[in-house]
Short mmCIF file of C-alpha atoms in Angstrom, two decimals:
data_model
loop_
_atom_site.label_atom_id
_atom_site.label_comp_id
_atom_site.label_asym_id
_atom_site.label_seq_id
_atom_site.Cartn_x
_atom_site.Cartn_y
_atom_site.Cartn_z
CA MET A 1190 6.31 -24.69 -4.79
CA PRO A 1191 5.93 -21.83 -2.33
CA SER A 1192 7.67 -22.48 0.95
CA THR A 1193 5.95 -23.11 4.29
CA PRO A 1194 5.99 -20.38 6.93
CA ARG A 1195 8.59 -21.01 9.53
CA THR A 1196 6.93 -21.36 12.93
CA GLY A 1197 8.02 -20.37 16.43
CA ALA A 1198 7.34 -17.92 19.15
CA PRO A 1199 6.78 -14.31 18.11
CA ALA A 1200 10.04 -12.34 17.93
CA THR A 1201 10.87 -9.84 20.63
CA GLN A 1202 11.67 -6.15 20.08
CA THR A 1203 15.36 -6.93 20.83
CA THR A 1204 15.40 -9.62 18.16
CA ALA A 1205 13.89 -7.19 15.66
CA SER A 1206 16.57 -4.56 16.28
CA GLN A 1207 19.32 -7.15 16.05
CA THR A 1208 18.14 -8.60 12.77
CA THR A 1209 17.09 -5.49 10.88
CA THR A 1210 20.47 -4.93 9.28
CA ALA A 1211 20.80 -8.48 8.11
CA ALA A 1212 17.21 -8.39 6.73
CA LEU A 1213 17.95 -5.18 4.90
CA ASP A 1214 21.09 -6.67 3.35
CA ALA A 1215 19.08 -9.65 2.14
CA ALA A 1216 16.29 -7.46 0.77
CA LEU A 1217 18.65 -5.15 -1.06
CA SER A 1218 20.48 -8.06 -2.71
CA THR A 1219 17.11 -9.27 -4.02
CA VAL A 1220 16.17 -5.83 -5.38
CA ARG A 1221 19.53 -5.64 -7.12
CA ARG A 1222 19.06 -9.12 -8.59
CA ASN A 1223 15.52 -8.28 -9.79
CA ILE A 1224 16.80 -5.17 -11.64
CA SER A 1225 19.20 -7.39 -13.51
CA LEU A 1226 16.47 -9.91 -14.14
CA HIS A 1227 13.70 -7.60 -15.37
CA GLY A 1228 15.59 -4.59 -16.77
CA ASP A 1229 13.08 -1.79 -17.32
CA LEU A 1230 10.14 -4.12 -17.62
CA TYR A 1231 7.57 -4.66 -14.86
CA PRO A 1232 7.16 -7.84 -12.87
CA ASP A 1233 3.67 -9.27 -12.36
CA ASP A 1234 1.53 -8.43 -9.32
CA THR A 1235 2.52 -11.69 -7.59
CA THR A 1236 5.14 -14.41 -7.81
CA THR A 1237 4.48 -17.87 -9.18
CA ASP A 1238 6.24 -20.41 -6.96
CA ASP A 1239 8.15 -17.51 -5.41
CA ARG A 1240 9.46 -16.20 -8.74
CA TYR A 1241 8.16 -13.04 -10.43
CA PRO A 1242 7.17 -13.54 -14.05
CA ILE A 1243 7.12 -10.47 -16.35
CA ARG A 1244 3.68 -8.76 -16.44
CA SER A 1245 1.69 -10.53 -19.15
CA ALA A 1246 0.63 -8.99 -22.44
CA VAL A 1247 -2.96 -7.86 -22.83
CA PRO A 1248 -4.71 -5.97 -25.67
CA GLY A 1249 -2.99 -2.65 -26.00
CA PHE A 1250 0.03 -3.56 -23.83
CA ALA A 1251 3.02 -5.69 -24.58
CA ALA A 1252 4.52 -8.03 -22.02
CA GLY A 1253 6.22 -6.18 -19.18
CA GLU A 1254 4.56 -2.80 -19.98
CA ASN A 1255 3.27 -0.36 -17.30
CA ARG A 1256 -0.34 -1.27 -16.60
CA GLY A 1257 -2.39 -2.11 -13.56
CA TRP A 1258 -2.29 -0.69 -10.07
CA THR A 1259 0.85 -2.30 -8.67
CA THR A 1260 3.67 -1.31 -11.01
CA SER A 1261 4.87 1.61 -8.86
CA PHE A 1262 5.78 -0.66 -6.05
CA TRP A 1263 8.70 -1.85 -8.08
CA PRO A 1264 10.39 1.59 -8.56
CA GLY A 1265 9.32 2.35 -5.00
CA GLN A 1266 11.64 -0.45 -3.86
CA GLN A 1267 14.41 1.01 -5.99
CA TRP A 1268 13.99 4.44 -4.43
CA LEU A 1269 14.18 2.93 -0.97
CA ALA A 1270 17.25 1.01 -1.97
CA TRP A 1271 18.95 4.17 -3.25
CA GLU A 1272 18.19 6.09 -0.10
CA LEU A 1273 19.60 3.25 1.99
CA THR A 1274 22.76 2.75 0.01
CA GLY A 1275 23.52 5.75 -2.19
CA ASP A 1276 24.11 3.29 -5.05
CA GLU A 1277 23.37 5.02 -8.34
CA GLU A 1278 22.31 1.76 -9.97
CA PHE A 1279 19.10 1.90 -7.92
CA ARG A 1280 18.34 5.59 -8.64
CA ALA A 1281 19.09 5.19 -12.31
CA ALA A 1282 16.60 2.30 -12.60
CA ALA A 1283 13.98 4.25 -10.64
CA LEU A 1284 14.43 7.31 -12.90
CA ARG A 1285 13.83 5.26 -16.02
CA HIS A 1286 10.53 4.11 -14.48
CA ALA A 1287 9.68 7.74 -13.59
CA ALA A 1288 9.99 8.67 -17.23
CA ASP A 1289 7.69 5.77 -18.10
CA PHE A 1290 5.09 6.85 -15.54
CA ALA A 1291 5.13 10.34 -17.04
CA ALA A 1292 4.49 8.78 -20.49
CA ARG A 1293 1.68 6.65 -19.06
CA VAL A 1294 -0.31 9.52 -17.58
CA ARG A 1295 0.24 11.78 -20.65
CA GLY A 1296 -0.83 9.02 -22.96
CA GLU A 1297 -3.83 8.32 -20.70
CA LYS A 1298 -2.91 4.63 -20.56
CA ASP A 1299 -4.84 2.55 -18.06
CA LEU A 1300 -5.88 5.39 -15.76
CA ASP A 1301 -9.46 4.36 -14.89
CA THR A 1302 -8.70 3.70 -11.20
CA HIS A 1303 -8.52 5.47 -7.91
CA ASP A 1304 -5.11 3.77 -7.45
CA LEU A 1305 -3.48 6.68 -9.29
CA GLY A 1306 -2.33 7.70 -5.80
CA PHE A 1307 -0.48 4.42 -5.30
CA LEU A 1308 0.94 4.69 -8.84
CA TYR A 1309 2.07 8.32 -8.79
CA SER A 1310 3.13 8.77 -5.21
CA LEU A 1311 5.84 6.18 -5.84
CA GLY A 1312 6.19 6.45 -9.59
CA SER A 1313 6.51 10.28 -9.82
CA LEU A 1314 6.53 12.13 -6.49
CA THR A 1315 9.71 10.24 -5.48
CA ALA A 1316 11.48 11.50 -8.64
CA ALA A 1317 10.11 15.03 -8.18
CA ARG A 1318 11.93 15.11 -4.88
CA MET A 1319 15.00 12.99 -5.47
CA ALA A 1320 15.96 13.18 -9.24
CA PRO A 1321 19.48 14.60 -9.65
CA ASP A 1322 18.57 17.32 -12.16
CA GLU A 1323 15.97 20.05 -12.37
CA ALA A 1324 14.51 18.87 -15.71
CA SER A 1325 13.82 15.36 -14.35
CA ARG A 1326 12.31 16.78 -11.15
CA ALA A 1327 10.05 19.18 -13.11
CA ASP A 1328 8.90 16.36 -15.49
CA ALA A 1329 8.03 14.12 -12.55
CA ARG A 1330 6.20 16.93 -10.75
CA ALA A 1331 4.12 17.73 -13.85
CA ALA A 1332 3.25 14.05 -14.30
CA ALA A 1333 2.14 13.81 -10.68
CA LEU A 1334 -0.11 16.90 -11.04
CA ASP A 1335 -1.63 15.35 -14.17
CA ALA A 1336 -2.33 12.15 -12.23
CA ALA A 1337 -3.90 14.17 -9.35
CA ASP A 1338 -6.21 15.85 -11.90
CA HIS A 1339 -7.16 12.46 -13.34
CA LEU A 1340 -7.90 11.25 -9.84
CA MET A 1341 -10.13 14.24 -9.19
CA ARG A 1342 -12.30 13.23 -12.16
CA ARG A 1343 -13.45 10.32 -9.94
CA PHE A 1344 -14.76 12.62 -7.16
CA LEU A 1345 -18.47 12.12 -6.93
CA GLU A 1346 -20.87 14.76 -5.70
CA PRO A 1347 -22.91 14.79 -3.49
CA ALA A 1348 -21.56 11.62 -1.88
CA GLY A 1349 -18.11 13.28 -1.41
CA ILE A 1350 -16.11 10.19 -2.37
CA ILE A 1351 -13.50 9.08 -4.85
CA GLN A 1352 -15.07 6.21 -6.85
CA ALA A 1353 -12.93 3.14 -6.80
CA TRP A 1354 -12.69 0.95 -9.91
CA GLY A 1355 -13.14 1.10 -13.64
CA ASP A 1356 -15.10 3.25 -16.02
CA LEU A 1357 -17.17 5.89 -14.22
CA SER A 1358 -20.11 5.06 -16.47
CA ASP A 1359 -20.20 1.41 -15.22
CA PRO A 1360 -23.45 1.13 -13.16
CA ARG A 1361 -21.99 -1.75 -11.16
CA GLN A 1362 -19.33 0.49 -9.68
CA ALA A 1363 -21.40 3.59 -9.22
CA GLY A 1364 -21.00 5.17 -5.80
CA ARG A 1365 -18.48 2.56 -4.64
CA THR A 1366 -15.19 3.08 -2.84
CA ILE A 1367 -12.85 0.88 -0.90
CA ILE A 1368 -10.70 1.13 2.13
CA ASP A 1369 -7.55 1.02 0.07
CA SER A 1370 -8.44 4.46 -1.26
CA LEU A 1371 -7.15 6.01 2.01
CA MET A 1372 -3.67 5.41 0.62
CA ASN A 1373 -4.40 7.28 -2.60
CA MET A 1374 -5.29 10.53 -0.82
CA PRO A 1375 -1.62 11.62 -0.25
CA LEU A 1376 -1.34 12.44 -4.00
CA LEU A 1377 -4.17 14.93 -3.56
CA SER A 1378 -2.76 16.34 -0.34
CA TRP A 1379 0.53 16.93 -2.12
CA ALA A 1380 -1.24 18.58 -5.10
CA HIS A 1381 -2.92 20.95 -2.65
CA ALA A 1382 0.41 21.86 -1.04
CA GLU A 1383 1.95 22.40 -4.45
CA THR A 1384 -0.78 24.46 -6.06
CA GLY A 1385 -2.94 25.92 -3.24
CA ASP A 1386 -5.99 24.60 -5.03
CA GLU A 1387 -8.61 23.86 -2.35
CA ARG A 1388 -10.39 21.29 -4.50
CA TYR A 1389 -7.76 18.72 -3.66
CA ALA A 1390 -7.84 19.36 0.11
CA ASP A 1391 -11.66 19.42 0.15
CA ALA A 1392 -11.79 16.06 -1.62
CA VAL A 1393 -9.37 14.55 0.94
CA ARG A 1394 -11.36 15.86 3.86
CA ARG A 1395 -14.72 14.74 2.57
CA HIS A 1396 -13.55 11.33 1.39
CA THR A 1397 -11.69 10.41 4.58
CA THR A 1398 -14.65 11.54 6.67
CA GLN A 1399 -17.02 9.38 4.70
CA LEU A 1400 -14.78 6.42 5.16
CA ARG A 1401 -14.33 7.07 8.85
CA GLU A 1402 -18.06 7.32 9.33
CA ASN A 1403 -19.15 4.41 7.12
CA ILE A 1404 -16.38 1.96 6.22
CA LEU A 1405 -15.20 1.74 9.84
CA ARG A 1406 -17.70 -0.32 11.81
CA ALA A 1407 -18.87 0.22 15.37
CA ASP A 1408 -16.73 -2.70 16.57
CA ASP A 1409 -13.62 -1.14 14.96
CA SER A 1410 -13.42 -3.63 12.08
CA THR A 1411 -13.78 -2.39 8.51
CA PHE A 1412 -15.74 -3.17 5.39
CA HIS A 1413 -13.61 -3.70 2.33
CA THR A 1414 -15.92 -1.73 0.13
CA PHE A 1415 -18.89 0.59 0.58
CA TYR A 1416 -21.60 2.10 -1.66
CA TRP A 1417 -23.24 5.53 -1.65
CA ASP A 1418 -26.27 6.75 -3.58
CA THR A 1419 -24.75 8.91 -6.40
CA GLU A 1420 -27.72 11.24 -6.53
CA THR A 1421 -28.47 11.84 -2.84
CA GLY A 1422 -25.09 10.98 -1.32
CA GLU A 1423 -26.88 8.72 1.14
CA PRO A 1424 -24.63 5.82 2.47
CA LEU A 1425 -26.10 2.56 1.34
CA ARG A 1426 -24.27 -0.65 2.34
CA GLY A 1427 -20.91 -2.25 2.98
CA ALA A 1428 -19.65 -5.33 1.09
CA THR A 1429 -16.48 -7.11 0.25
CA GLU A 1430 -14.65 -8.02 -2.94
CA GLN A 1431 -11.60 -9.80 -1.58
CA GLY A 1432 -12.57 -10.71 1.99
CA ALA A 1433 -14.24 -13.87 3.27
CA PHE A 1434 -17.67 -12.43 3.81
CA ASP A 1435 -19.38 -9.02 3.56
CA ASP A 1436 -19.44 -8.84 7.39
CA SER A 1437 -15.96 -10.23 7.98
CA CYS A 1438 -12.79 -8.16 8.16
CA TRP A 1439 -10.29 -8.53 5.33
CA ALA A 1440 -6.83 -8.37 6.87
CA ARG A 1441 -5.20 -6.17 4.28
CA GLY A 1442 -8.09 -3.74 4.40
CA GLN A 1443 -7.75 -3.41 8.13
CA ALA A 1444 -4.06 -2.71 7.69
CA TRP A 1445 -4.83 -0.08 5.06
CA GLY A 1446 -7.08 1.48 7.68
CA VAL A 1447 -4.27 1.73 10.23
CA TYR A 1448 -1.79 3.30 7.83
CA GLY A 1449 -4.29 5.21 5.70
CA PHE A 1450 -6.14 7.00 8.51
CA ALA A 1451 -2.83 7.84 10.13
CA ILE A 1452 -1.29 9.44 7.08
CA ASN A 1453 -4.48 11.42 6.37
CA HIS A 1454 -4.43 12.67 9.96
CA ARG A 1455 -0.92 13.94 9.25
CA ALA A 1456 -2.18 15.75 6.14
CA THR A 1457 -5.41 17.23 7.52
CA GLY A 1458 -4.70 17.55 11.28
CA ASP A 1459 -8.14 15.95 11.94
CA PRO A 1460 -7.93 14.24 15.34
CA ALA A 1461 -10.85 11.99 14.44
CA LEU A 1462 -8.66 10.34 11.76
CA LEU A 1463 -5.97 9.64 14.33
CA GLU A 1464 -8.47 7.91 16.53
CA ALA A 1465 -9.85 6.02 13.55
CA ALA A 1466 -6.27 4.73 12.84
CA TRP A 1467 -5.99 3.61 16.46
CA ARG A 1468 -9.32 1.87 16.32
CA CYS A 1469 -8.23 -0.08 13.30
CA ALA A 1470 -4.92 -0.84 14.99
CA GLU A 1471 -6.42 -2.20 18.13
CA TYR A 1472 -8.80 -4.50 16.25
CA PHE A 1473 -5.93 -5.69 14.03
CA LEU A 1474 -3.76 -6.50 17.07
CA ALA A 1475 -6.60 -8.27 18.85
CA HIS A 1476 -7.07 -10.62 15.93
CA LEU A 1477 -3.46 -11.68 15.28
CA PRO A 1478 -2.51 -15.36 15.59
CA ALA A 1479 0.27 -16.56 17.87
CA ASP A 1480 3.16 -15.84 15.47
CA GLY A 1481 2.03 -12.22 14.86
CA VAL A 1482 1.26 -12.48 11.12
CA PRO A 1483 -2.43 -12.27 10.13
CA TYR A 1484 -4.51 -14.77 8.29
CA TRP A 1485 -5.84 -13.28 5.05
CA ASP A 1486 -9.12 -12.42 6.74
CA LEU A 1487 -9.30 -11.69 10.45
CA VAL A 1488 -12.30 -13.97 10.88
CA TYR A 1489 -9.82 -16.86 10.93
CA THR A 1490 -7.93 -17.95 13.97
CA ASP A 1491 -5.30 -20.45 15.03
CA GLU A 1492 -8.20 -22.83 15.82
CA ASN A 1493 -9.66 -22.22 12.36
CA PRO A 1494 -6.62 -21.45 10.22
CA ALA A 1495 -6.36 -20.22 6.65
CA PRO A 1496 -3.60 -18.86 4.38
CA ARG A 1497 -1.67 -15.93 5.83
CA ASP A 1498 -1.29 -12.50 4.26
CA SER A 1499 2.16 -11.29 5.30
CA SER A 1500 1.65 -8.21 3.17
CA ALA A 1501 -1.04 -7.13 5.62
CA GLY A 1502 1.48 -7.46 8.41
CA ALA A 1503 3.99 -5.29 6.51
CA ILE A 1504 1.41 -2.62 5.81
CA ALA A 1505 0.29 -2.61 9.42
CA ALA A 1506 3.90 -2.30 10.59
CA CYS A 1507 4.28 0.83 8.47
CA GLY A 1508 1.04 2.09 9.91
CA PHE A 1509 2.25 1.66 13.46
CA LEU A 1510 5.48 3.44 12.55
CA GLU A 1511 3.38 6.28 11.15
CA LEU A 1512 1.38 6.37 14.38
CA ALA A 1513 4.67 6.56 16.35
CA ALA A 1514 5.61 9.57 14.26
CA VAL A 1515 2.29 11.51 14.32
CA ASP A 1516 0.82 10.77 17.70
CA THR A 1517 1.74 13.52 20.16
CA ASP A 1518 0.82 11.29 23.11
CA ARG A 1519 4.31 10.06 23.98
CA GLU A 1520 3.05 6.88 25.66
CA ARG A 1521 0.91 5.88 22.69
CA ALA A 1522 3.69 6.78 20.22
CA ALA A 1523 6.13 4.67 22.14
CA ARG A 1524 3.74 1.74 22.19
CA ALA A 1525 3.21 2.07 18.45
CA ARG A 1526 6.95 1.93 17.83
CA GLY A 1527 7.30 -1.16 19.99
CA ILE A 1528 4.44 -2.93 18.17
CA ALA A 1529 6.04 -2.12 14.83
CA ASP A 1530 9.36 -3.54 15.98
CA THR A 1531 7.64 -6.78 16.93
CA LEU A 1532 5.57 -7.03 13.73
CA VAL A 1533 8.66 -6.61 11.55
CA ALA A 1534 10.70 -9.07 13.61
CA ASP A 1535 7.90 -11.62 13.27
CA LEU A 1536 7.90 -11.13 9.47
CA ILE A 1537 11.69 -11.58 9.35
CA ALA A 1538 11.55 -14.67 11.56
CA GLY A 1539 9.00 -16.66 9.61
CA TYR A 1540 8.07 -15.08 6.29
CA THR A 1541 11.26 -14.22 4.40
CA PRO A 1542 13.35 -16.54 2.25
CA GLU A 1543 15.95 -18.63 4.12
CA ARG A 1544 18.45 -17.20 1.59
CA PRO A 1545 17.86 -14.25 -0.72
CA GLU A 1546 18.48 -16.38 -3.85
CA ASP A 1547 15.66 -18.77 -2.81
CA ALA A 1548 12.95 -16.32 -4.05
CA ASP A 1549 12.40 -13.18 -6.11
CA ALA A 1550 10.15 -11.86 -3.38
CA LEU A 1551 11.40 -10.04 -0.32
CA LEU A 1552 8.44 -11.30 1.66
CA LEU A 1553 6.75 -14.70 1.30
CA HIS A 1554 3.28 -16.03 2.11
CA SER A 1555 1.00 -13.16 1.00
CA VAL A 1556 -2.45 -13.33 -0.52
CA TYR A 1557 -3.67 -11.15 -3.34
CA ASP A 1558 -7.27 -12.28 -3.83
CA LEU A 1559 -8.21 -15.64 -2.33
CA PRO A 1560 -11.85 -15.71 -3.41
CA LYS A 1561 -10.59 -15.55 -7.04
CA ASP A 1562 -7.65 -17.92 -6.27
CA ASN A 1563 -5.25 -15.18 -7.33
CA GLY A 1564 -1.77 -15.00 -5.76
CA VAL A 1565 -2.43 -17.25 -2.77
CA ASP A 1566 0.67 -18.03 -0.71
CA GLU A 1567 2.95 -15.98 -2.97
CA GLY A 1568 5.10 -12.87 -2.84
CA THR A 1569 3.44 -9.57 -3.87
CA LEU A 1570 4.88 -6.35 -5.18
CA TRP A 1571 3.15 -4.32 -2.48
CA GLY A 1572 4.12 -6.82 0.26
CA ASP A 1573 7.77 -6.41 -0.82
CA TYR A 1574 7.49 -2.59 -0.94
CA PHE A 1575 5.91 -2.14 2.46
CA TYR A 1576 8.22 -4.66 4.06
CA LEU A 1577 11.21 -2.69 2.73
CA GLU A 1578 9.62 0.59 3.79
CA ALA A 1579 9.16 -0.79 7.30
CA LEU A 1580 12.78 -1.90 7.47
CA THR A 1581 13.86 1.50 6.13
CA ARG A 1582 11.86 3.38 8.76
CA LEU A 1583 13.40 1.19 11.52
CA HIS A 1584 16.93 1.55 10.17
CA LYS A 1585 16.74 5.23 9.22
CA PRO A 1586 14.38 7.12 11.59
CA GLU A 1587 14.93 10.40 9.71
CA TRP A 1588 13.54 8.89 6.50
CA VAL A 1589 11.00 11.15 4.71
CA THR A 1590 7.85 9.29 3.74
CA TYR A 1591 6.79 8.93 0.14
CA TRP A 1592 3.14 9.31 1.34
#
């Protein structure tokens, strides 16, 4: 069964700095073991009793094939491991996945999602920058541009948003986007930088503005999802899909807001996006429990507890590290770095396996989708990736982001 979070006082910044190297060593040993375990197949979105099964077969896809929105977090971990160690085992595994991501986009396999940004920022842009030969870099670059063009098919006029899930003809999803979509915009920002095509940059500007104005509430919390009228572009209503209530604040969504608004500020230079990131950040911090790791929805408190979502803590830590990098106010940047140190130390202290071999996950006690009873109190591929990214950023300040 999944283990119980270790409890105790929140870790200090000093503790975080002292334990980062040991935590990295443990994480890297798990990534190495999982490569041996899974080969070139893809683990499932979440663990079962702290062990990753192979992604299940569905019509059109054999077991372990590249489908869904989370597969890129697996090679993303391998690229981080290679950058940290220089060990070619990690890069070789990541390059095999890069070839598979190129085949996926060219074969138009399971592309009906805005999460092409998640998939191809880690699945292809990494290889376009770090593959050892020009042919591999060119192939990965071409695949990423194909993915960006597929993502642009989801741009809806006159609402000025990227539609979130599923077939664009599905009336249930018409005019809908979600806060996670902020993390998919870097693929379009990269495509603009590569090609000079203003369509990509315009989509990023309009989409992020719509989210800042509508998905971010007046009290600095966020809706998970929001709808616009597809004919007039009028904002309609906020809702949730994975949070507790429509008017509550899903913890992972708030963490996406911290990181997503910050990275889009970096891309666009829009100061309003930096302030939006800080608004999300302050609300997130104000609703953390005593041990510094959020409940799955921020409506819950230590007096009214619920399952934790450690993946939200890892995403937020990366968001604070991004704020530390992009905020030109030195005092705010230093504060952001200190908060990130503490968030990571709290994750290490209570939400990692006692020994690496005790679990396939790097980070325990996450939640995928509690309302659907999916991946509750388990490891997740994205939780593992963002935890390792946060450790990498702390250990290697010169690291160049994949976003």
